[in-house]
Amino acid sequence: MSEINTFATQQNEYIELVAQIMQIRAMGEKPLAYVRTYGCQQNVADSENIKGMLALMGYSFTDTPENADFILFNTCAVREHAEDRVFGNVGAIKSIKKKHPSALVALCGCMMEQKHIAQRIYESFPFVGLVFGTHCLHEFPRLLYQSLLSGKRQFVTGNDDLLVHEGLPKRRDGAFKGWLPIMYGCDNFCSYCIVPYVRGRERSRSSAAILKEAHELIENGCKDITLLGQNVNSYGKGLDENISFSELLRRIDAIDGDYTLRFMTSHPKDCTRELIDTIASSRHISKHLHLPFQSGSNRILKLMNRRYTREKYLEIVNYAKEKIDGLSLTSDIIVGFPGETEEDFSQTLSLIEEVGFTSLFTFIYSKRVGTPAAEMLDPISDEEKSERFQRLLKVQEKIAAERCASMVGTRQRVLFEERAKKEGIINARTSGNIVVEVEADEGLIGSFGTVEITASGNWVLRGRPV
Ligand code: SAH
Ligand code: SF4
Ligand code: F3S
């Protein structure tokens, strides 16, 4: 069973101590923090907690590292490319640290939970003073205090304690879009994936804590809530209350207010008809299902340890299409998994054509040290993988364009989200998660409205307010 640890009692004294140290060092001015986040929404949510703690310690925030007193990179380990970006960007901090020697440079997040990476940081980046993994987030004030006080390098990772930490402060990035973690970690061990190793075992938050946060978000004017977890469909496992993800959704949906409820990510092996029925009959849940299938070939799915078949996937998708009017489906795909043949790949293409996704997140397989797939024979060349990747993009582009075109003339309820790059245009989002460019007044940002779709591109729509 997941135990709960309450933050405040243990960290308040360190928050106070850091505030005192920084008040002296910054000579009465507010100390500045630069926090850069890589990776998925889970990391974004973690960074919101870190910024919440920093704000309590008296820091204000800057978008550039040059003048920051505290520089933090919250890292992602999911693919090699993500890691390379971190190494590049941390390397560039060296010159800043030279000009501003008292700045503390820190790294946290998923990459740091890999021993070989922490070792590489230790050896190659001597100006990095603090490293902490995903399991130490709740101890950040103490770690920061110890670093500031001693001036010594601290590397703290790898403590998989299975606790759920409640009560962490939070400084949210957006006023009307909110991330709400409902669980942490992952127990699925897909053979290619590093997440279970760097995020630890799956543990759910209590429904009471989640509902409390949902209420607060809605009361504070949040219009778009996304529930987060690596596999939200297995929510509730190990809790002493008997609750499924569908039940949790229904309880949140019962809260009155003007908001959309989203969630990610759903694992197809645990996606039930009950979940689809819950979406279909809800008041607030978006008509969007992000259901990563990774590969259309049963042989590869087995090697990936995904524990569903193409047929099972299609069955649940077809049920969802039947039940949810105007459903928008999106997915993640890995191209070039070790040993993927042309025949396997063609099955992925045919699945895409059969389902008709609104959009896809496509990745070329990236070898992750310590995962079972890293030990599998991988005879396909990088060129072949890129060529397959390009073919897949082409097929999807056509499908997405057709889907968008079919929406022209319809009316859609949207949330007006932000100013677009183009003058006088606002980006809005449909319930199905499609962006609509709308010529409209900026005052609408943060509110819902109805638009008529007037034109379409490959990925985006054009519309005008009704
Ligand atoms: N828990 C989520 C996704 C987490 S990672 C889920 O199961 O769907 C997000 C996506 O990154 C995955 O869906 C997968 O498509 C991709 N991914 C994960 N590991 C990868 C790897 N080693 N190489 C390439 N893509 C990977
Ligand atoms: Fe990785 Fe699979 Fe867990 Fe998703 S479900 S985080 S892909 S191991
Ligand atoms: Fe990356 Fe960690 Fe998320 S590895 S994808 S930031 S859980």
Coordinates of N, CA and C and ligand atoms in Angstrom, one line a residue, residues 186 188-190 192-193 195-196 230 267 294 306, ligand 2:
C186 N 5.7 3.8 -12.7 CA 5.1 2.9 -13.7 C 5.6 1.5 -13.4
N188 N 4.8 -1.0 -15.7 CA 4.5 -1.8 -16.9 C 5.8 -2.4 -17.5
F189 N 6.9 -1.8 -17.4 CA 8.1 -2.3 -18.0 C 8.0 -2.6 -19.4
C190 N 7.5 -1.7 -20.2 CA 7.6 -1.9 -21.7 C 9.1 -2.1 -22.0
Y192 N 11.3 -1.3 -24.1 CA 12.1 -0.2 -24.6 C 12.2 1.0 -23.6
C193 N 11.5 1.0 -22.5 CA 11.2 2.2 -21.8 C 12.0 2.3 -20.5
V195 N 11.3 4.7 -18.2 CA 10.5 5.4 -17.1 C 10.3 4.6 -15.8
P196 N 10.0 3.2 -15.9 CA 9.9 2.5 -14.6 C 11.2 2.5 -13.8
Q230 N 1.4 7.8 -15.8 CA 2.0 7.0 -16.9 C 1.0 6.0 -17.4
H267 N -3.2 3.4 -21.1 CA -2.5 2.2 -21.7 C -3.6 1.3 -22.2
Q294 N 2.0 2.2 -30.2 CA 3.4 1.9 -30.4 C 3.7 1.1 -31.7
R306 N 3.9 -5.1 -24.4 CA 2.8 -4.2 -24.2 C 1.5 -4.9 -23.7
Ligands
SF4_2 FE1 7.0 3.4 -20.4 FE2 5.3 1.5 -20.9 FE3 5.3 2.7 -18.5 FE4 4.5 4.0 -20.6 S1 3.5 2.2 -19.8 S2 5.9 4.8 -19.0 S3 5.8 3.3 -22.2 S4 6.9 1.4 -19.3

